[in-house]
Structure formats: C-alpha cells, structure tokens
mmCIF file of C-alpha atoms in Angstrom:
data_model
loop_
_atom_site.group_PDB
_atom_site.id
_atom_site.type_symbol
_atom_site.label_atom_id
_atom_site.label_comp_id
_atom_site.label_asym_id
_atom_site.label_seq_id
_atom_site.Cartn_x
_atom_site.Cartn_y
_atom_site.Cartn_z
ATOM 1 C CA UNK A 1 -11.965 -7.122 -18.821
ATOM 2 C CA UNK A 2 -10.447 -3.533 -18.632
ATOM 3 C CA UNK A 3 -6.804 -3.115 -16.505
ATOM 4 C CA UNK A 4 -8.607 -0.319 -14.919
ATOM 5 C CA UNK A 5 -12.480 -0.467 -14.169
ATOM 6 C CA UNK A 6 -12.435 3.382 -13.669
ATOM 7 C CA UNK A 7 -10.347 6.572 -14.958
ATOM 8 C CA UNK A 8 -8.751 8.166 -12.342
ATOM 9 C CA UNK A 9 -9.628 11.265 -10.922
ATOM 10 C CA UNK A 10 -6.794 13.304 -11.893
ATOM 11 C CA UNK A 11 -3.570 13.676 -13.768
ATOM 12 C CA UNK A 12 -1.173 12.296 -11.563
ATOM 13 C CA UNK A 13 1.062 15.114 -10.112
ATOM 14 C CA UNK A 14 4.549 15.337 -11.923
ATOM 15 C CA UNK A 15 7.532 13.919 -10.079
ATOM 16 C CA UNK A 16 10.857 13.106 -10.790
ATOM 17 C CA UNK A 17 11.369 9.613 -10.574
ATOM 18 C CA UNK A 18 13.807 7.373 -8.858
ATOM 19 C CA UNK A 19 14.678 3.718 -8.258
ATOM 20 C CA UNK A 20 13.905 1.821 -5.438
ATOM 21 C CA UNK A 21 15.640 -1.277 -6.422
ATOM 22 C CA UNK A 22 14.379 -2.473 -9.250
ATOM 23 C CA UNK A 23 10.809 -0.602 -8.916
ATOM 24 C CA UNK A 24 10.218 2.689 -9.954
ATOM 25 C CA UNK A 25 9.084 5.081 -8.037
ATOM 26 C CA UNK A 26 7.485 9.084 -9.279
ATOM 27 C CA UNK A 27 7.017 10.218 -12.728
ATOM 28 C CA UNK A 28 4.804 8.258 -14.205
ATOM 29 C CA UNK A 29 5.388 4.709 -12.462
ATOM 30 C CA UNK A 30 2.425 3.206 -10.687
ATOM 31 C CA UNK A 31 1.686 3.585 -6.926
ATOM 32 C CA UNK A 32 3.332 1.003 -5.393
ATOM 33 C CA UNK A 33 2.267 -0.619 -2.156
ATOM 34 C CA UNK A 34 5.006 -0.667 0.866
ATOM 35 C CA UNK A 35 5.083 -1.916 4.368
ATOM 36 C CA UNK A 36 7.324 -2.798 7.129
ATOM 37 C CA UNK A 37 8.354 -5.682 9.057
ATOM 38 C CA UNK A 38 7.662 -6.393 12.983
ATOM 39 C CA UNK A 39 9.788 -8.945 13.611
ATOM 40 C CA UNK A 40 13.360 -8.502 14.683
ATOM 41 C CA UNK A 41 15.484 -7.880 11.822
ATOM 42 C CA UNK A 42 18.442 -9.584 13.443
ATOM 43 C CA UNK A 43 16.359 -12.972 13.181
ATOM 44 C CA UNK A 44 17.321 -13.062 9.230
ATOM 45 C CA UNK A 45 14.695 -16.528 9.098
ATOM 46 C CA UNK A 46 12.179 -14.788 10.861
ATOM 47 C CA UNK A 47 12.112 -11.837 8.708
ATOM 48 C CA UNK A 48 13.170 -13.128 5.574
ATOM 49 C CA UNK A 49 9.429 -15.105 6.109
ATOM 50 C CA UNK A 50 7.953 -12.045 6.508
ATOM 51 C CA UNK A 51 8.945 -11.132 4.119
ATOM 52 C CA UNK A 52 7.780 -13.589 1.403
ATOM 53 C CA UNK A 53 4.214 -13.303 3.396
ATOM 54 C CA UNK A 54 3.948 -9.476 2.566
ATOM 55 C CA UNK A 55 5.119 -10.169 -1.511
ATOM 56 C CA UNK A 56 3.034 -12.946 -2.035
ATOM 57 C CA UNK A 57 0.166 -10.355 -0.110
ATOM 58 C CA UNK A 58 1.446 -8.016 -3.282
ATOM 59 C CA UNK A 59 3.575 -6.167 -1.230
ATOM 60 C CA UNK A 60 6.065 -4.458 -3.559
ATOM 61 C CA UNK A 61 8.377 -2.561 -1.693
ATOM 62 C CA UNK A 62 9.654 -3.600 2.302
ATOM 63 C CA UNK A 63 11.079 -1.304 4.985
ATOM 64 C CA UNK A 64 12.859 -3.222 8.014
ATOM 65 C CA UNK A 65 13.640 -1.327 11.614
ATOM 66 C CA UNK A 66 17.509 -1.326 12.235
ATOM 67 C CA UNK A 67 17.897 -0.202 15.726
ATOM 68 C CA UNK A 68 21.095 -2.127 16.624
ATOM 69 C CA UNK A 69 24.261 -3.560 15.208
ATOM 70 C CA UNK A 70 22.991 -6.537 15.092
ATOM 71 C CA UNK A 71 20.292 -5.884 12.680
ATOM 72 C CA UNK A 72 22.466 -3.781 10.961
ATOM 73 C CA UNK A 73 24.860 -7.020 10.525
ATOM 74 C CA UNK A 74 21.739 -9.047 9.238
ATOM 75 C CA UNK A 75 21.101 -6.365 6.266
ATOM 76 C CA UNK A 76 23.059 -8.043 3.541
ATOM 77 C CA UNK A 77 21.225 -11.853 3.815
ATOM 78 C CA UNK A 78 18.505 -9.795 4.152
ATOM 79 C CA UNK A 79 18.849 -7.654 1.380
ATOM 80 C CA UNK A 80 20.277 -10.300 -0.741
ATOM 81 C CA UNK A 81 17.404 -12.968 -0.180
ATOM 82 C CA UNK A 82 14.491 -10.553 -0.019
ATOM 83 C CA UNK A 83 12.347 -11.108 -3.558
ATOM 84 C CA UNK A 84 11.121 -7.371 -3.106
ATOM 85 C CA UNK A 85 13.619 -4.453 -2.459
ATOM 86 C CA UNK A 86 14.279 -3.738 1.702
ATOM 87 C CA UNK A 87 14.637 0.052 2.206
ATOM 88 C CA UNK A 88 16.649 0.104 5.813
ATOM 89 C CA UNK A 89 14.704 2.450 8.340
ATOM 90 C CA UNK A 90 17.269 4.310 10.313
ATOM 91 C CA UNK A 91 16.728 6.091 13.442
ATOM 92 C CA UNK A 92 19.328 7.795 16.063
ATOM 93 C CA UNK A 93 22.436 6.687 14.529
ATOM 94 C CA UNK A 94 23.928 7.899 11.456
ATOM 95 C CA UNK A 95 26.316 4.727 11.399
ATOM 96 C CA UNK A 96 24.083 2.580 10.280
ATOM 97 C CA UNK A 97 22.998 4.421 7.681
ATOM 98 C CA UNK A 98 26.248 3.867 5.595
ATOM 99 C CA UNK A 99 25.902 -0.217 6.776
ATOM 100 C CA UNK A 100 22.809 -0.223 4.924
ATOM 101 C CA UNK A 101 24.256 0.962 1.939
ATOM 102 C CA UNK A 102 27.218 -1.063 2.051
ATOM 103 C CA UNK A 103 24.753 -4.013 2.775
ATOM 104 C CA UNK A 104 23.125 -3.492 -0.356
ATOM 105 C CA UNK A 105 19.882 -1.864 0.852
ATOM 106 C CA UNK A 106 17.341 -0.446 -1.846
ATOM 107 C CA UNK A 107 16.878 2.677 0.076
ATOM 108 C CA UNK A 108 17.511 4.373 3.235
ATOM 109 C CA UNK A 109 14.820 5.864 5.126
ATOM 110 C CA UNK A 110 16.588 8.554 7.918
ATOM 111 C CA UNK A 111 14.423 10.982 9.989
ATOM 112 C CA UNK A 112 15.729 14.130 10.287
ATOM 113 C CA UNK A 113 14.111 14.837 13.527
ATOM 114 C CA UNK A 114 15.918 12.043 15.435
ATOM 115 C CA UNK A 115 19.416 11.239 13.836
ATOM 116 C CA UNK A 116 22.161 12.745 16.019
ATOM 117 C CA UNK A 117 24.539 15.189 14.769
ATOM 118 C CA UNK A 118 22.654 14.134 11.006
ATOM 119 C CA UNK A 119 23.183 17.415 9.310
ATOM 120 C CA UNK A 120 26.973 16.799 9.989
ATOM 121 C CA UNK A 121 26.935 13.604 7.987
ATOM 122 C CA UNK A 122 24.507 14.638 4.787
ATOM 123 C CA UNK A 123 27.545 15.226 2.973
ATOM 124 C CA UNK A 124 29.292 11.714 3.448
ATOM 125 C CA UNK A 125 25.543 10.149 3.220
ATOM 126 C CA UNK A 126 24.854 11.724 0.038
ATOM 127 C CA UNK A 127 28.463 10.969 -1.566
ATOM 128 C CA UNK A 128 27.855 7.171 -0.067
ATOM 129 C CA UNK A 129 24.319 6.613 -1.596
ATOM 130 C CA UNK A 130 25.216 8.456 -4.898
ATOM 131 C CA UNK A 131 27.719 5.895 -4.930
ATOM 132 C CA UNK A 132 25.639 2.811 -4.492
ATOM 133 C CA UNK A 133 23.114 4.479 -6.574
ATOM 134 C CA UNK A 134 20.665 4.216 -3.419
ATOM 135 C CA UNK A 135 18.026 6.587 -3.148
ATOM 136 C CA UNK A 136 17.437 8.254 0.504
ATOM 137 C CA UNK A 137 13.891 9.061 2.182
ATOM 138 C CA UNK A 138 13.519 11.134 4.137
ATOM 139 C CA UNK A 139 10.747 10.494 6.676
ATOM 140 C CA UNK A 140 9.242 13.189 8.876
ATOM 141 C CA UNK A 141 7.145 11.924 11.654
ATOM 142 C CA UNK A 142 4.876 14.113 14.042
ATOM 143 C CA UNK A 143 5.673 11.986 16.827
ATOM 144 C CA UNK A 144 9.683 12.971 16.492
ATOM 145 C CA UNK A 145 9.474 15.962 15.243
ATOM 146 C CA UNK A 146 12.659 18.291 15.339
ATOM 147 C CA UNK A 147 12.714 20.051 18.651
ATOM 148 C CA UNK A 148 13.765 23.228 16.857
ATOM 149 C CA UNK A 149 11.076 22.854 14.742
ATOM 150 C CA UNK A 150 8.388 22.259 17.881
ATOM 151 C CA UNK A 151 9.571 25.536 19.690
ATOM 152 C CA UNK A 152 8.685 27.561 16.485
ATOM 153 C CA UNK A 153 5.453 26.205 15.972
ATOM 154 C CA UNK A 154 4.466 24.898 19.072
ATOM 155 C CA UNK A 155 3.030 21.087 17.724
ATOM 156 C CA UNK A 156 3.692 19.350 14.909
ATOM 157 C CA UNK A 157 1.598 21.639 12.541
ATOM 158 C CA UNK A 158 1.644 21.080 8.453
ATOM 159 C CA UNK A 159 3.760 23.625 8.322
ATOM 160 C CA UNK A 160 6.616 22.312 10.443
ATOM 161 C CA UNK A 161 6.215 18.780 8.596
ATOM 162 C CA UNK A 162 7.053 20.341 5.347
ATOM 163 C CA UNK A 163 9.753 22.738 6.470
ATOM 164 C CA UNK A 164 11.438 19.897 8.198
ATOM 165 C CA UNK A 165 11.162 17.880 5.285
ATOM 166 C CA UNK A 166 12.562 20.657 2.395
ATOM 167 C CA UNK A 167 15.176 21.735 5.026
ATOM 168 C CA UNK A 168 16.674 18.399 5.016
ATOM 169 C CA UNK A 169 16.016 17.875 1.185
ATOM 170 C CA UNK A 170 18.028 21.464 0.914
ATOM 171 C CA UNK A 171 21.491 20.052 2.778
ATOM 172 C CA UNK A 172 21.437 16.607 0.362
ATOM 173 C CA UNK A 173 20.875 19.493 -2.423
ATOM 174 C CA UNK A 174 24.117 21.223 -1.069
ATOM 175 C CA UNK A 175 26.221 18.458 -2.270
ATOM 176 C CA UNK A 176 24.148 17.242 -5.488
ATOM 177 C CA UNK A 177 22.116 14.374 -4.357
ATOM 178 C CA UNK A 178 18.558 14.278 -5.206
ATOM 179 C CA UNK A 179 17.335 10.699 -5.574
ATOM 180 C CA UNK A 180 14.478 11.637 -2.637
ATOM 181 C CA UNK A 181 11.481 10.576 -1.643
ATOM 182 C CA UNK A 182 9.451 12.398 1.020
ATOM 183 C CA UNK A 183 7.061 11.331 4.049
ATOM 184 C CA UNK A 184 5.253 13.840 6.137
ATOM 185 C CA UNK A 185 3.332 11.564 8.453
ATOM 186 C CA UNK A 186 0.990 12.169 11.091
ATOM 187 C CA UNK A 187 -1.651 10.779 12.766
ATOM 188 C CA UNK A 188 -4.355 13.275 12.338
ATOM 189 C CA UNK A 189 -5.530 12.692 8.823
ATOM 190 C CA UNK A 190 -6.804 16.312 8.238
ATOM 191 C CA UNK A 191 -2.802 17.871 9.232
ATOM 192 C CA UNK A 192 -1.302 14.704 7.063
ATOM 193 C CA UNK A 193 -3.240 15.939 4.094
ATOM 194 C CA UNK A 194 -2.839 20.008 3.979
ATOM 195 C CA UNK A 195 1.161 19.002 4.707
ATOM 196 C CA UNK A 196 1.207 16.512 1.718
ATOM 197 C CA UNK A 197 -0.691 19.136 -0.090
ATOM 198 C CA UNK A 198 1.964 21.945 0.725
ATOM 199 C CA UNK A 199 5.084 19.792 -0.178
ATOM 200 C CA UNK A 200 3.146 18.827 -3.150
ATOM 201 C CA UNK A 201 3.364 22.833 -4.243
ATOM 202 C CA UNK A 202 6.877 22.816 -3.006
ATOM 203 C CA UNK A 203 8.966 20.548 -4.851
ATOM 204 C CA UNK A 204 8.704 17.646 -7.483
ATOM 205 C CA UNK A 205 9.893 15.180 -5.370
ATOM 206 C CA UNK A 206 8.301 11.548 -5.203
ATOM 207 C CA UNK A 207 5.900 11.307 -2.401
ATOM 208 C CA UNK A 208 5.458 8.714 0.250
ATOM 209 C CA UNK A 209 1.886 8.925 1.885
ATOM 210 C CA UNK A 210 1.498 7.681 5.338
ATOM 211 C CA UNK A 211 -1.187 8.516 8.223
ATOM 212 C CA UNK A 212 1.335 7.801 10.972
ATOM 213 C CA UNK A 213 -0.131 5.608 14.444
ATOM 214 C CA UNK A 214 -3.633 5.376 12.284
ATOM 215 C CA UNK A 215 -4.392 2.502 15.023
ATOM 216 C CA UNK A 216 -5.894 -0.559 14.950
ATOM 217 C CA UNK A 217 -7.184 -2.421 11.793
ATOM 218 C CA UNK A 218 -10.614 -0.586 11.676
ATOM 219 C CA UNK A 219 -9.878 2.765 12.845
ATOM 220 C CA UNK A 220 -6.816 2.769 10.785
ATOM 221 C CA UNK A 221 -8.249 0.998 7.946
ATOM 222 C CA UNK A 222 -10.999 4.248 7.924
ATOM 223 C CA UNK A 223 -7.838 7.110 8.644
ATOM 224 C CA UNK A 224 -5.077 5.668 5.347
ATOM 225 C CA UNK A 225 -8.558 5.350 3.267
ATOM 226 C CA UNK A 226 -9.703 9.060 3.996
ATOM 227 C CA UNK A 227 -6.604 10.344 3.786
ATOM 228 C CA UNK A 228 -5.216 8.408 0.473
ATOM 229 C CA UNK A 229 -8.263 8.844 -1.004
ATOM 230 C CA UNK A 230 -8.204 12.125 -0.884
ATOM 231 C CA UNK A 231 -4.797 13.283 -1.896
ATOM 232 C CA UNK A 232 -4.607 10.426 -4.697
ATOM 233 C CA UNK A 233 -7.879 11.491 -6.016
ATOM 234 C CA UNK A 234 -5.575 14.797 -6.667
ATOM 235 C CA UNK A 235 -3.040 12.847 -8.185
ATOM 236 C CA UNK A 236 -0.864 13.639 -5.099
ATOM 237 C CA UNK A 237 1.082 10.145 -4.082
ATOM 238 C CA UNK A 238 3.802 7.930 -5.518
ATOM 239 C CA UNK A 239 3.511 5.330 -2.898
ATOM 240 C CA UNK A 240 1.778 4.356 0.295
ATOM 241 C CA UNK A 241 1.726 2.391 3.476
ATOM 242 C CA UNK A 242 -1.082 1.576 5.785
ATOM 243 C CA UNK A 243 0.335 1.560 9.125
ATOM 244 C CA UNK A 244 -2.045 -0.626 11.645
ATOM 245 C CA UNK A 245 -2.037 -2.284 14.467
ATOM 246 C CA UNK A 246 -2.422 -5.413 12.796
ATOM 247 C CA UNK A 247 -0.301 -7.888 10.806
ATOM 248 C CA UNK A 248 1.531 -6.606 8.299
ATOM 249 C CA UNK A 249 0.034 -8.228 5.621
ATOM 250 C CA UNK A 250 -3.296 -6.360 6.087
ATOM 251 C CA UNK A 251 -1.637 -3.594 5.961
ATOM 252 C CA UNK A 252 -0.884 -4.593 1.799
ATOM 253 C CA UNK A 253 -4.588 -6.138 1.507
ATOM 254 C CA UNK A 254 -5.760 -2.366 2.528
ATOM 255 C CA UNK A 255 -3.167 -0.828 0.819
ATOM 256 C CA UNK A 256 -4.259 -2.981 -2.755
ATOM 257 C CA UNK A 257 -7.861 -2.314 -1.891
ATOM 258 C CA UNK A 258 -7.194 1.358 -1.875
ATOM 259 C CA UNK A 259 -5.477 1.577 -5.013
ATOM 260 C CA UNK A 260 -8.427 -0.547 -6.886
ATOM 261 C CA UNK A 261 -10.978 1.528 -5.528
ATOM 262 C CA UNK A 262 -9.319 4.681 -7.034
ATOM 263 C CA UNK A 263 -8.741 3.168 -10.342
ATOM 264 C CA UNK A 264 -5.115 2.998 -9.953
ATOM 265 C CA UNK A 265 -4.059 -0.654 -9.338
ATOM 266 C CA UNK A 266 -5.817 -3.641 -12.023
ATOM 267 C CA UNK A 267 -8.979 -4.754 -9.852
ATOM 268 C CA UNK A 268 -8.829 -8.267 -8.153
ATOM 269 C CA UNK A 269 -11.396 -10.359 -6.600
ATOM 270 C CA UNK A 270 -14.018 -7.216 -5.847
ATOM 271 C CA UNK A 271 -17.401 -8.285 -3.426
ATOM 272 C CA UNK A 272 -20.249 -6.156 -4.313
ATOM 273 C CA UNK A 273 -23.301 -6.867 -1.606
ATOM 274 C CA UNK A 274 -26.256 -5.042 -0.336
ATOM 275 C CA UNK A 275 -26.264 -3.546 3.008
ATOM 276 C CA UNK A 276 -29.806 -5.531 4.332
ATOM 277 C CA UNK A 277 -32.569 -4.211 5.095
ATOM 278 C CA UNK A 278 -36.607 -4.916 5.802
ATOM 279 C CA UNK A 279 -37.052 -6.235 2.008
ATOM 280 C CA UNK A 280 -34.264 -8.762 2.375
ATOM 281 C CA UNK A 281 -35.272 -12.409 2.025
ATOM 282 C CA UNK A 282 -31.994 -13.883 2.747
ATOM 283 C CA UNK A 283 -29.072 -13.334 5.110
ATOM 284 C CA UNK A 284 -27.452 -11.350 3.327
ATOM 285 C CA UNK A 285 -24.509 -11.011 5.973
ATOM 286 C CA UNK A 286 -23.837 -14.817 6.456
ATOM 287 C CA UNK A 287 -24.109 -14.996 2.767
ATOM 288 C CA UNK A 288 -22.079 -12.257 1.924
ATOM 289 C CA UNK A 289 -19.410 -13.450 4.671
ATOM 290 C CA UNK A 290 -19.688 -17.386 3.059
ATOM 291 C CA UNK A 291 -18.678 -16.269 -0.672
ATOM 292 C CA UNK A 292 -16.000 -13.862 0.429
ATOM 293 C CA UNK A 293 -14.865 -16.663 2.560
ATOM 294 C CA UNK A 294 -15.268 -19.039 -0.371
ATOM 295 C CA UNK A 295 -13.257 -16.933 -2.759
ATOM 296 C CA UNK A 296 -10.884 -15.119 -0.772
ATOM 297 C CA UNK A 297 -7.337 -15.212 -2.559
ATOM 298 C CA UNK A 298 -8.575 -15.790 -5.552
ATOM 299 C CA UNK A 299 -6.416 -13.928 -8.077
ATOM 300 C CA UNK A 300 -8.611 -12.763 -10.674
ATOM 301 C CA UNK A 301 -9.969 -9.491 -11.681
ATOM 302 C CA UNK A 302 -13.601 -10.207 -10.754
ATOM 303 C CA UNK A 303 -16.411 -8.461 -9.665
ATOM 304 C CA UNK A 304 -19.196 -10.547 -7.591
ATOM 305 C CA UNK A 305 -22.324 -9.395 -6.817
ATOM 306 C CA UNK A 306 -24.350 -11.212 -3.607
ATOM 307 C CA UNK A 307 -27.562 -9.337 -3.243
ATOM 308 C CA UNK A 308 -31.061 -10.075 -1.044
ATOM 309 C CA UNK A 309 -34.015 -8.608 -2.658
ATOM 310 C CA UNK A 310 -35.597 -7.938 -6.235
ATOM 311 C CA UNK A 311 -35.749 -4.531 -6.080
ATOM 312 C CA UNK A 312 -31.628 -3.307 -6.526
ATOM 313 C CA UNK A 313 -30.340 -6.839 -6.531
ATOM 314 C CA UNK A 314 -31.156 -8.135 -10.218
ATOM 315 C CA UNK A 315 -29.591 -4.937 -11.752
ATOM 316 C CA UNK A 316 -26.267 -5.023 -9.592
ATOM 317 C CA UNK A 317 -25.893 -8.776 -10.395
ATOM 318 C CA UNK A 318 -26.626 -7.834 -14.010
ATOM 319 C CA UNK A 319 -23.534 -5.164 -13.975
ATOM 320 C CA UNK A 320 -21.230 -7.679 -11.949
ATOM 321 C CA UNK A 321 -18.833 -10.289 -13.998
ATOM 322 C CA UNK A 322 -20.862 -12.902 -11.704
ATOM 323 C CA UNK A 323 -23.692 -12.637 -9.130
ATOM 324 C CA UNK A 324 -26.677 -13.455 -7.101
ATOM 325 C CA UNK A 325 -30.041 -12.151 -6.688
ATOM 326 C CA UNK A 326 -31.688 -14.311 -3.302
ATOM 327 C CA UNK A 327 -34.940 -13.910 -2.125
ATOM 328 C CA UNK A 328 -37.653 -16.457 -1.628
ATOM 329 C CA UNK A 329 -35.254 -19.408 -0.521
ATOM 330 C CA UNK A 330 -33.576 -19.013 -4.125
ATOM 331 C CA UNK A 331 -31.351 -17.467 -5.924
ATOM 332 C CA UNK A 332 -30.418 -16.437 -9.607
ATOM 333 C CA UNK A 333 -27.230 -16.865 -10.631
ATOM 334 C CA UNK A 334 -25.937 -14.212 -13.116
ATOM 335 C CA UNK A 335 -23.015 -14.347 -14.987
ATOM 336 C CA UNK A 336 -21.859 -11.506 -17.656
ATOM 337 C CA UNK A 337 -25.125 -10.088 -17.284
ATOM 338 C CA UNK A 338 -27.787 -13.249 -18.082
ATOM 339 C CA UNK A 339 -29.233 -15.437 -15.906
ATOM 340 C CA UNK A 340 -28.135 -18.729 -15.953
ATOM 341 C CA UNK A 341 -29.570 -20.657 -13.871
ATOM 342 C CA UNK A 342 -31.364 -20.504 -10.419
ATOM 343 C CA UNK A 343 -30.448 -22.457 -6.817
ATOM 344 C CA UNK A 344 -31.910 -23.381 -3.681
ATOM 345 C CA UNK A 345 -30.553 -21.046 -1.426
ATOM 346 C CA UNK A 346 -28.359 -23.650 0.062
ATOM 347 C CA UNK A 347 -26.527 -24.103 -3.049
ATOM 348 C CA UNK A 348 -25.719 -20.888 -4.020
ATOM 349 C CA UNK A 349 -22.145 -19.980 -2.133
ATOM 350 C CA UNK A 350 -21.069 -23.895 -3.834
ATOM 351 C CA UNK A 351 -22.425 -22.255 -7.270
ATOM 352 C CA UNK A 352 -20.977 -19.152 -7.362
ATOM 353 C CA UNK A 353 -17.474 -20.574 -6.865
ATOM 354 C CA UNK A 354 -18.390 -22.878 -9.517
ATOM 355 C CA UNK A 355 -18.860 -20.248 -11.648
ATOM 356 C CA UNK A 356 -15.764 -18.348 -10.508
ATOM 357 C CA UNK A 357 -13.762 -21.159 -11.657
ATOM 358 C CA UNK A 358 -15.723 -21.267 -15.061
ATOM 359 C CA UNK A 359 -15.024 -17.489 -15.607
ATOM 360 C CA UNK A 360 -11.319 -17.414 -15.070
ATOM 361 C CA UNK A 361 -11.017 -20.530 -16.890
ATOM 362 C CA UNK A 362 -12.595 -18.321 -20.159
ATOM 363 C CA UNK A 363 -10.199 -16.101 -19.357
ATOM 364 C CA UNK A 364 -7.417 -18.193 -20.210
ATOM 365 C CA UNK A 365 -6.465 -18.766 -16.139
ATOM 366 C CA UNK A 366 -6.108 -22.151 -14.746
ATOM 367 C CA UNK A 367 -6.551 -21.879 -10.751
ATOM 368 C CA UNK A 368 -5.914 -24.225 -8.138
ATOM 369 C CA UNK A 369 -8.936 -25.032 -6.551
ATOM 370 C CA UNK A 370 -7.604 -25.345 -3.355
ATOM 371 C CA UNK A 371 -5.514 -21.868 -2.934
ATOM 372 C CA UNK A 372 -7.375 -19.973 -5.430
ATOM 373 C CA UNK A 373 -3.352 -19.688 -6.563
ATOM 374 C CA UNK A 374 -2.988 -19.141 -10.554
ATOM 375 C CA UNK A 375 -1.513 -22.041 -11.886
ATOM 376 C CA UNK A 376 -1.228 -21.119 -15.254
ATOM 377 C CA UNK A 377 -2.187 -17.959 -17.529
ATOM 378 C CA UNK A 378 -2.206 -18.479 -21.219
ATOM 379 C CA UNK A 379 -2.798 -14.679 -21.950
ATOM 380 C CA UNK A 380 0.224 -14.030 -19.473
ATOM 381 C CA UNK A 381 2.179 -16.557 -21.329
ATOM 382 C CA UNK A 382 1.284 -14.605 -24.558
#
C-alpha cells in the first residue's frame, strides 16, 4: 500500500528548519502533530501520564503550562522522562523562561503580548537558548494581544497578529538568534488564515498553525479542519495543534486525521460509509458505529468500506482494502477488490475484523487481537 494515498495539494512552502528536540521542524520535515497538557505540571506523575497517553495517541511534540515556580521546579523530571520533546509554555514571567532552558526543555514558547518587561530580556533569552541550542516560539494569541498593538488597530485584526509576531522575531534578530517558530492564533478561522497567509509572505520562518479557543470537540473539530485544511492545502504549515475542549488526546486523533486526509501523514485505520438514505437496507449507522468500534486502534494503514445499498456500495467496497456491501439481510464481503464471501447480516461486523486481521497479517504485521497494538512488523524489522 502507498505511504501516501494522495499527492498533496501543493509544494510545501519553504522554511528554514529547526530542532525541536530531536524532531525536526520546517524545511522539508513532515507536519508534526503537537498538543498540550491539562493537568498541573507540578504533579510530575500526573503529567508525565499524560504524557505517554498523548505519544502513544501519536502525539509527537508536547507543550506543558508553567505558571508557577513550582511547575517550573518540576521541568527537568519532566523533561528528562517525557518520550516526546516538552516545549515549556511561558506566560507573564520572563524568569521562567531561562528555568526551562536550564531544565532541559525542547523549546520555549513566550507570548510577546503578556511577558512583562520581555523586550528587556530578548537579549539574555536569545544568548541563553542559543546556548542550550533551544529553539524559541513565539506565540501570538488574539485573546492577549499587545495592548499597543490593540490601540492601533482596534481588535485583534490579521494585521496586528503578524506585526506582533515579526516585531518580536526582529528584537531576537537584533542579537543573532533565529531558531523561531511562529503562532498567530485566533479563534475566528477566517482572521487565523489571512494572518498565517501574511506571515507566510513575510518571512521563512517555521509555522505553527493553531485556531485558538476553537471550542468544544465538534465545533472545534469543524474550525482546526477548515482552517488547516485550507492553509496546508497551500503548503502553508510546519506543525499543528487542535485546541478543544476535550481531552487532549483527541486533540492528536483530529490532529492525525487531518494530516491523512490531506495526504500528508501515512493513512491509518480509514472508515469509508454511506451517509443512509431511502435505498438503504441495513442500518447503516449502527453498523457503521459497530466496525469502527470493532477496529478502533487498530494500527494499520487500511481503508474499510461499510456501505447499505447496491447502487454506490459494491463500487466503494470494490476501491476499499476491505469492505461491505449490506442490503437484503446480507452482506458481501470484499477484500482487495473481489468478493469473497457473503454473511448474514449478523455476522458481518465479526467478519470484517476477521478479515482485518487476515490483511495486516499479509502485510507482514502481527496484531494483538485484543488492543489492535502491533506486535510485530517483519517489513519494519527489514
């Protein structure tokens, strides 16, 4: 099976490229997948299990809040422990900026719009993290906006996102540092993507993409997708997070699903299924819901078709690695294209995973067939 079922849309845009630990990030390094923690960074356990949740999600890069001294004191277990690389978000103090570094933080992320007497420290910052060899982001947020910034434009317009965010990237500039990465965040997907678009123009910078308070998981889900999609179809993007109102790890499972859909991540477990309608033999929802249910973490690159009636469903099973075309109390199974067999429609969710198991089995994958966990790959081994 093809690493990627689609060619992108467009050449990805030039960026320098820098190192977020050991992943890179711009030029011509893969979009990575971030998020952020909610627990209390202080509680090392706590978070450090978080942690582990989001990578084994496929989370590949982790940002954790660092509001106090205390979580500030908790960065180097952290750090140390973490199987991913922890960028330290910073907010309000400048202090703890230079504790992440010496904690032996990834990144910084600092917000221009909210760090007290900041452009008085860019110079020690920048000598600090050039240092370390730890890259800085800076991370412009609508919500906390630069009040110098709000008086001249009068909201947080596109405009002001990007002028905060080159202004700042100027003063590191001043005194030779230039391992960047940008965020222009805001909740209105439209303003996120004209000021993404701008810095885009601006500077060669790696780009962090973020709608900002997108809300819970649907609404959210909907905002990051438009959004994404749209400046990643441009080749505009070096890394994302989908920020929800939900568990973290969804954030990553939206984030992934994004990145498939595009063409630029190796597909996983992909559910293709008809909408319903008056033609529709079958429950198509239930069944739908029972094989994603079925199959859910199961780490192969696989497309499944479930379908409900003869007239679409025989040629979308036909296209999909595996798949089902139900109507009349049956079902035929399809896999690679051929029909293989055909079920009573109670046994088709128990064949289909049947099947699944066959498939990645020919593909040299041994699964557990409890975790849908692979066990052993003998193509990775090669």
């Amino acid at each position: 099976m093809p690493a990627l079922p689609t060619k992108p849309l467009a050449i990805r845009r030039k960026s320098r490229q820098i190192m977020v630990g050991s992943v890179p990030v711009g030029g011509d390094a893969p979009v990575s997948v971030q998020s952020m923690t909610t627990t209390l960074t202080a509680d090392v356990n706590a978070t450090l299990q978080q942690i582990a949740q989001l990578t084994a999600a496929g989370c590949q890069i982790v940002r954790v809040a660092v509001p106090s001294q205390d979580d500030a004191d908790a960065l180097p277990a952290i750090a140390k422990k973490s199987q991913i690389p922890v960028i330290a978000d910073i907010h309000f103090q400048p202090k703890y900026v230079f504790a992440a570094i010496d904690a032996g933080c990834a990144a910084v992320r600092v917000n221009p719009g909210n760090i007290k007497a900041f452009d008085d420290k860019v110079g020690e910052i920048a000598r600090a993290a050039k240092d370390a060899g730890v890259p800085i982001r800076i991370g412009v947020n609508a919500g906390s906006l630069d009040k110098r910034l709000y008086e001249k434009y009068g909201k947080a317009t596109a405009e002001a996102l990007v002028e905060s965010a080159l202004w700042e990237c100027s003063l590191f500039e001043e005194h030779d540092f230039r391992d960047i990465k940008i965020s222009v965040k805001h909740n209105d997907p439209v303003v996120m993507i004209n000021a993404y678009r701008q810095l885009a123009e601006a500077c060669d910078y790696p780009l962090h993409l973020g709608v900002t308070e997108a809300g819970p998981a649907f609404q959210g889900t909907i905002k990051s997708a438009v959004a994404f999609g749209a400046l990643l179809a441009e080749g505009i993007g070096d890394t994302i997070r989908v920020s929800l109102s939900a568990p973290p790890v969804e954030e990553v499972k939206v984030g992934q699903q994004i990145l498939e859909s595009l063409g630029l991540r190796k597909r996983g477990l992909e559910i293709v299924s008809c909408p319903s309608c008056g033609r529709a033999q079958v429950d198509v929802y239930k069944l739908a819901d029972q094989v994603s249910a079925a199959l859910d973490g199961l780490k192969v690159p696989l497309r499944v078709a479930v379908m409900g009636c003869v007239v679409n469903g025989p040629g979308e099973a036909r296209e999909a690695d595996l798949g089902v075309a139900s109507g009349n109390g049956k079902g035929q199974i399809f896999v690679r294209g051929e029909v293989i067999k055909t079920v009573p429609e109670a046994q088709i969710v128990e064949t289909l995973i049947e099947e699944a198991f066959k498939i990645a089995s020919d593909m040299g994958i041994d699964i557990d067939t409890e975790t849908g966990e692979v066990v052993e790959s003998v193509n990775a081994a090669l």
